[in-house]
Amino acid sequence: MQPAPPSPPSPQPEHDPEDLVHYDDAVIGRATRLSLIAVIALVLLGGGAFWWFNRPRPAAAPHVTALTAPVAATAAAQPPPKATFTDITASAGLRFHRYNGAEGEKLLPETMGGGAAFFDADHDGDQDLVLVNGAPWPWAKSPPTPPPTSALYLNDGQGRFTDATAGSGLDRPLQGMGVACGDFDNDGLVDLYLTGVGPNRLLRNLGGARFEDVTPTAKVAGASEAWSTAATFLDYDRDGDLDLFVANYVQWSREIDFKVGFSLDGQHRAYGPPMSFQGAFPVLYRNDGQGRFTDVSEAAGVQVRNASTAVPAAKSLGVTAADLNQDGWIDLVVANDTVQNHAFTNRHDGTFAEAGFLLGMAFDSNGNARGAMGIDIARHRNNDSLAIAIGNFANEMTSLYVRGAHQAVFTDEAIAESIGPASRLLLKFGLLFLDYDLDGWLDVLTANGHLEEDISKIQKSQSYRQPAQLFWNSGGAEGGFVEVSRDLAGPDLFQPIVGRGSACADIDGDGDLDVLLMQASGPPLLLRNDQTLGHHWLRVRLTGTQSNRDAIGSWITLKAGGVTQSRQVMPSRSYLSQSELTVTFGLGNATTIESLEVTWPSGTTQRIPAPKIDSLVTLVEP
C-alpha cells in the first residue's frame, strides 16, 4: 500500500500591510520569548545531564558467573577395606643406604634420585631387587671408603633377601638415578640399564646373578655430560627385540648450578628448580641385534625443540609406554618437569609424532605446565577408558588424564575422581597403579618428599619428609578414589620419608603386591602387604617367541565375576623405577575365571582355557 500524497497547501488570505507589521512584531516577540525559554531549557537540560552522568554511583553488585563443579563419583562414599602394610626392611635383610654425595653445596642431582627395580635376576621365578645408588663427586672433600655402589639383593622366594652385590657387576660406583629392566638379547635372562649423571651403563645378565658391562659395544652410554633419568625398554618397531628410550633431565654441571645460585631466603644456597636450567633431548636407541644399538633419536622425531628458542624442550623425569590409540603399535608418554608433557605416537615407520597438546595431556586444565615426576598408565575403570596418572610438584594436584574409547582427547579427571584435592599439598615422585586389596580395581600409590631440608622454614605447609598416599579405587565405570587412612593401611606405610622411586611385586608368593619406596638419601622402605580380605587372584607371566622374550607391551584381558580387566605388561612405571613383569589380577569374591586372553606385541591374539584361581599361570606365545 502506497502512502497518501501530501495535501496541497491551503490558499492564504490577503492582509493589510499595517496588519502585517503588527503581525511580524507579534511573531518576533513570541519568537524571542520562545528562544529565551529554549535557552533556559537547554541550560537546565545540560546541567541535569551533566549531573546525571557525573552523579555519585553506588558500588555495582558483583557479577558472579555460576560454575558447575566437577561431578564426583557417587560410589566413592563406600569406605575402603582394612588392608595393612608392614615395614619389613630390616627383617627382610635389606641393609642398603642410598648415598647422594651431598656435602653442603646443594647440587640439584643430590636430591633427585633414586630408583629401584623388582626383576628375576637369577631366573629362579621369584622377584629379586636392584637398588640404584649415588656416588661421591669427583671434588668430594670427604668421600666414604669404600665408595658406595648400587646393590643386588636375591630373594629366597619367601620375601627374605641376601646381598649379592659383591662380584655381580653392579659393584662399581655410579652417580646413579634410574634403572630399566629388559631382555635385550632375547636369551631368557633379564638385563639392566642404569642411568645417572654422566655415562649410563648396560649390564648384560650372564646368569647366576652376574652381569657384564657391555655399554661400549652396545653404544648406549649417552653423552658424557648428560644427566639421564628415566628409561624404558620397548619394541617400538615390532621386530621382536627390545629397543631403548632414555630420558634426560636438564643440561647440568657444577659450574652451571653455582651460576644459577638459587636461594630460598636470599642468603643461603638451596636446591633450585629446573626453570633456570636448559632442557635436554631424550635418546631413542634402535636394537640392531647382536648386542648393538643405533641412536635414531633425531630421525625418529623424539627430540622436540622449543618453538621460540630452538633449544631442547624436554626436562624429563618419567616415562612409560602404551598403545594409546589401540592401533597395535606402542607409543611413549613422557612426564616433563615445569614444561609441557610429551606424547609420542607411533607412525608405524620407525618415527613418532609428538601429540601431547593435541591429546590434551601436555598441560593442566588451565593451560599451565606442572612439575611432573612419576607416571603410570592403566585401564583403572575396567572398561575401554585409558588413564595416564602423573605425580606433580607440591601444591599441584596429581594428574589423572582419562580418555574414553570413542574420545579424541584426554581430560584431567583428578577432581571428578576425588584424587586431585587430597593430593595437592604433597610433592609427589613415585606413582603406581596397583590393586593392593585384590578387589579387581586398580588403586593409586604415591611416594612423596620435598627437595629442600629447610622448606618448612619458608613454607609452613610443607615438610621435607612426607608420608606416602594411598587412594582406593571404589569401582564402577565412573571411577572414584578414596584416600586411605592410617587406621586402614597401618602406620608403616605412612612413615614420613624423602620419597622418590617406587615399585611393586609379590615378593613372598602369597598373591598380593608388596611395595618398595626409595628415598633421595637414606634406606629404602620395604612394605609387605598383609591384607587378609579373602579375595582371590590370578598372576600371569608371559614368554614371547615371535615377540620380545619378556612380552613387554602385551595386553592381558581377564573376565571374572562379570568384570573385565585389562592389564599391560610394562615394567617401566613410577619414577626412575621398574616393577615386576608378572601381571597380578585381583578377583575379589569371584571363584571362577570366565575368560583369559593375551594380545602379544607381534599382533597375535591367544585365548587361554580358564585357569584356576589363586595361581600363577605361565604362558608362551604360540
XYZ file of C-alpha atoms in Angstrom, residues 20-376:
357
model
C 1.323 42.648 8.589
C 3.681 44.924 10.560
C 1.803 44.192 13.804
C 1.757 40.533 12.868
C 5.555 40.499 12.397
C 6.098 42.254 15.751
C 3.961 39.671 17.482
C 5.812 36.887 15.755
C 9.170 38.362 16.726
C 8.035 38.785 20.324
C 6.772 35.258 20.534
C 9.997 34.006 18.929
C 12.101 35.944 21.432
C 10.176 34.510 24.350
C 10.387 31.037 22.909
C 14.145 31.431 22.334
C 14.639 32.504 25.964
C 12.585 29.558 27.137
C 14.582 27.252 24.847
C 17.900 28.610 26.145
C 16.786 28.173 29.761
C 15.553 24.669 28.955
C 18.835 23.784 27.289
C 20.793 25.088 30.273
C 18.627 23.116 32.669
C 18.796 20.053 30.433
C 22.563 20.329 30.029
C 23.058 20.831 33.746
C 20.793 17.923 34.505
C 22.640 15.731 32.021
C 25.993 16.760 33.488
C 24.764 15.926 36.967
C 23.242 12.658 35.814
C 26.388 11.358 34.153
C 28.648 12.550 36.957
C 26.452 11.734 39.947
C 27.922 9.508 42.711
C 27.091 5.923 41.962
C 26.741 3.101 44.464
C 29.166 0.170 44.045
C 27.893 -2.225 41.447
C 26.740 -5.573 42.717
C 29.381 -8.183 41.840
C 28.537 -10.334 38.867
C 29.257 -13.931 39.764
C 29.313 -16.492 37.000
C 27.777 -19.724 38.127
C 30.299 -22.551 37.823
C 29.424 -26.186 37.540
C 31.573 -28.207 39.894
C 33.077 -31.472 38.661
C 30.798 -34.381 39.412
C 32.420 -36.675 41.932
C 31.889 -40.378 41.607
C 28.909 -41.408 43.706
C 30.436 -44.776 44.551
C 33.212 -43.034 46.485
C 31.007 -42.949 49.591
C 31.856 -46.623 50.114
C 34.699 -46.926 52.680
C 37.984 -48.655 51.840
C 38.679 -52.043 53.410
C 41.294 -52.640 56.068
C 44.477 -53.951 54.436
C 47.676 -53.385 56.382
C 51.215 -52.874 55.097
C 54.107 -53.882 57.380
C 57.635 -52.480 57.291
C 59.951 -55.479 56.837
C 63.008 -53.600 55.549
C 65.341 -54.835 58.289
C 63.814 -58.268 58.842
C 63.875 -58.971 55.082
C 67.634 -58.390 55.049
C 67.916 -55.037 53.274
C 70.923 -53.127 54.597
C 71.092 -50.598 51.791
C 71.530 -46.868 52.358
C 71.279 -44.526 49.401
C 74.185 -42.076 49.255
C 73.617 -38.852 47.321
C 77.057 -37.211 47.569
C 75.779 -34.105 49.381
C 78.405 -32.081 51.237
C 76.566 -28.793 51.576
C 76.956 -27.399 48.059
C 73.286 -28.020 47.271
C 73.786 -29.547 43.821
C 70.496 -30.434 42.157
C 71.189 -34.137 41.333
C 71.758 -34.851 45.035
C 68.070 -34.608 45.802
C 66.509 -36.134 42.651
C 67.444 -39.870 42.929
C 66.928 -42.764 43.200
C 65.219 -45.712 41.642
C 64.798 -49.434 42.196
C 63.568 -52.475 40.287
C 61.962 -55.808 41.042
C 63.092 -58.398 38.488
C 64.153 -62.032 38.323
C 67.923 -61.674 38.336
C 68.805 -65.374 38.703
C 65.947 -66.865 36.676
C 64.520 -68.857 39.581
C 60.988 -67.499 39.365
C 60.923 -65.056 42.262
C 61.403 -61.319 42.394
C 64.883 -60.044 43.212
C 65.800 -56.438 43.765
C 68.252 -53.873 42.432
C 68.701 -50.564 44.294
C 70.374 -47.662 42.471
C 72.938 -45.693 44.456
C 74.724 -42.387 44.122
C 78.463 -41.821 44.423
C 80.913 -39.215 45.724
C 81.504 -36.263 43.428
C 84.996 -36.042 41.899
C 85.594 -32.922 44.046
C 84.289 -34.529 47.262
C 86.078 -33.394 50.406
C 85.226 -36.463 52.484
C 84.289 -39.376 50.227
C 83.232 -42.561 52.021
C 85.515 -45.583 51.922
C 84.823 -47.938 50.251
C 82.751 -45.928 47.773
C 79.041 -46.840 47.714
C 77.625 -48.761 44.762
C 74.262 -49.933 43.579
C 73.115 -53.153 45.218
C 71.696 -56.511 44.129
C 69.550 -58.498 46.565
C 68.397 -62.046 45.802
C 65.009 -63.273 47.038
C 64.610 -66.702 48.615
C 61.002 -66.829 47.441
C 59.630 -66.020 50.888
C 60.454 -62.331 50.862
C 63.834 -62.621 52.542
C 66.787 -61.112 50.676
C 70.512 -61.780 50.539
C 73.027 -59.145 49.444
C 74.636 -60.491 46.260
C 76.279 -57.253 45.129
C 79.910 -58.329 45.506
C 81.173 -59.726 42.203
C 77.796 -59.202 40.493
C 78.976 -56.439 38.158
C 76.882 -53.842 39.945
C 79.640 -53.227 42.474
C 81.125 -50.224 40.685
C 80.464 -46.593 41.681
C 77.988 -44.632 39.579
C 76.225 -41.329 40.235
C 73.098 -43.323 39.584
C 69.495 -42.248 39.126
C 67.244 -44.834 37.492
C 67.036 -48.385 36.194
C 65.312 -50.185 33.310
C 64.944 -53.958 33.011
C 64.569 -55.972 29.833
C 65.972 -58.983 27.995
C 67.502 -57.019 25.124
C 69.244 -60.067 23.591
C 66.308 -62.484 23.986
C 68.386 -65.096 25.811
C 65.879 -65.587 28.634
C 67.805 -63.537 31.204
C 66.704 -60.037 32.202
C 69.337 -57.362 31.639
C 69.741 -53.980 33.343
C 70.275 -50.419 32.176
C 71.405 -47.903 34.796
C 71.063 -44.158 34.257
C 72.711 -41.252 36.053
C 74.833 -38.145 35.838
C 77.447 -38.965 33.231
C 77.673 -42.107 31.077
C 74.949 -44.729 31.547
C 75.553 -48.482 31.752
C 74.050 -51.514 30.050
C 74.626 -54.666 32.097
C 74.062 -57.978 30.309
C 72.822 -60.798 32.509
C 75.225 -63.751 32.319
C 73.215 -65.964 34.654
C 73.976 -66.838 38.233
C 73.308 -63.236 39.323
C 76.348 -61.970 37.421
C 76.300 -59.067 34.977
C 78.727 -57.869 32.318
C 79.090 -54.219 31.360
C 78.526 -54.209 27.583
C 77.980 -50.458 27.237
C 80.965 -49.792 24.910
C 79.983 -52.415 22.337
C 76.262 -51.674 22.629
C 76.929 -47.922 22.196
C 74.282 -46.785 24.682
C 76.356 -44.800 27.170
C 74.936 -41.471 26.070
C 76.837 -38.200 26.241
C 79.469 -37.964 28.971
C 77.974 -34.680 30.212
C 74.333 -35.849 30.114
C 72.059 -36.258 33.115
C 69.827 -39.244 32.357
C 66.790 -40.089 34.460
C 64.028 -42.494 33.427
C 64.478 -45.210 30.823
C 62.358 -47.940 29.311
C 62.794 -50.946 27.080
C 60.141 -51.271 24.370
C 59.761 -52.800 20.916
C 58.681 -49.709 19.006
C 59.350 -51.188 15.524
C 57.761 -54.597 16.230
C 60.773 -56.551 15.040
C 60.851 -58.844 18.079
C 63.679 -57.288 20.074
C 63.716 -54.552 22.687
C 64.752 -51.029 21.822
C 65.650 -48.461 24.469
C 64.325 -44.984 25.256
C 66.347 -42.824 27.668
C 65.005 -39.588 29.153
C 67.371 -36.743 30.040
C 66.555 -34.037 32.555
C 68.426 -30.743 32.053
C 71.826 -29.519 30.943
C 73.706 -29.567 34.211
C 77.181 -29.139 35.642
C 78.544 -27.960 38.953
C 79.506 -24.662 37.343
C 76.021 -24.118 35.888
C 74.447 -24.950 39.245
C 76.563 -22.339 41.018
C 75.772 -19.739 38.348
C 72.063 -20.346 38.871
C 72.671 -19.613 42.553
C 69.195 -20.474 43.794
C 68.231 -19.444 47.319
C 65.097 -19.718 49.438
C 65.877 -16.786 51.738
C 68.124 -14.636 49.546
C 71.208 -15.540 51.565
C 71.869 -19.284 51.539
C 72.096 -21.721 48.618
C 69.232 -24.128 48.077
C 68.289 -26.820 45.590
C 66.981 -24.891 42.608
C 64.016 -25.632 40.352
C 64.663 -26.661 36.740
C 63.345 -23.405 35.226
C 66.838 -21.904 35.343
C 68.414 -24.852 33.524
C 68.159 -25.535 29.798
C 66.284 -28.635 28.719
C 67.790 -31.779 27.230
C 66.856 -34.156 24.425
C 65.848 -37.763 25.125
C 67.556 -40.550 23.222
C 65.986 -43.449 21.321
C 68.218 -46.437 20.591
C 67.119 -48.980 17.992
C 68.182 -52.539 18.748
C 70.066 -53.822 15.720
C 70.639 -57.290 17.156
C 73.961 -58.892 18.058
C 74.168 -56.689 21.132
C 74.370 -53.369 19.267
C 72.126 -50.308 19.181
C 71.882 -47.276 16.895
C 70.909 -43.795 18.079
C 67.893 -42.894 15.923
C 66.579 -40.070 18.120
C 66.567 -37.218 15.627
C 65.258 -39.193 12.679
C 62.584 -40.841 14.848
C 61.142 -37.473 15.901
C 61.517 -37.734 19.677
C 63.709 -34.650 20.064
C 61.388 -31.663 20.367
C 62.696 -28.095 20.252
C 61.246 -25.004 21.870
C 59.351 -23.188 19.120
C 60.738 -19.787 20.171
C 64.337 -20.549 21.129
C 65.045 -23.826 19.285
C 66.645 -25.268 22.435
C 65.609 -28.738 23.683
C 62.073 -28.545 25.033
C 62.087 -31.579 27.345
C 63.012 -31.740 31.034
C 62.078 -35.352 31.524
C 61.787 -37.316 34.770
C 59.244 -40.035 33.995
C 58.457 -42.254 31.037
C 56.193 -45.153 30.289
C 54.860 -46.769 27.141
C 51.453 -47.940 25.991
C 49.374 -48.299 22.846
C 47.458 -45.046 23.269
C 45.266 -45.359 20.174
C 44.847 -49.144 20.017
C 46.480 -49.478 16.619
C 48.798 -52.287 17.718
C 51.910 -50.073 17.929
C 53.400 -48.943 21.200
C 53.610 -45.230 21.976
C 55.537 -43.216 24.580
C 54.386 -40.763 27.230
C 56.991 -38.552 28.919
C 56.458 -36.588 32.133
C 58.346 -33.279 31.961
C 59.204 -31.016 34.877
C 57.849 -27.419 34.507
C 57.419 -27.769 30.730
C 54.716 -29.497 28.717
C 54.436 -33.292 28.835
C 55.082 -35.176 25.616
C 53.176 -37.993 23.938
C 54.994 -39.673 21.075
C 52.543 -41.581 18.884
C 53.961 -44.313 16.710
C 53.693 -43.748 12.956
C 54.490 -47.410 12.120
C 57.509 -46.436 10.013
C 60.148 -46.022 12.691
C 59.121 -42.452 13.510
C 56.904 -40.751 16.078
C 54.650 -37.692 16.086
C 54.623 -35.545 19.221
C 50.940 -35.155 20.122
C 50.818 -34.232 23.807
C 48.987 -30.968 23.182
C 46.552 -32.478 20.672
C 45.768 -35.335 23.048
C 45.069 -32.959 25.931
C 47.729 -34.148 28.390
C 50.532 -31.640 27.808
C 49.254 -29.105 30.364
C 46.806 -28.794 33.218
C 43.213 -27.682 32.663
C 44.307 -24.029 32.838
C 46.963 -24.440 30.163
C 49.886 -24.429 32.609
C 52.825 -26.812 32.760
C 53.356 -28.648 36.031
C 56.317 -30.179 37.835
C 55.761 -33.729 36.591
C 57.682 -36.636 38.130
C 56.423 -40.237 38.197
C 53.954 -41.687 35.702
C 51.821 -44.756 35.092
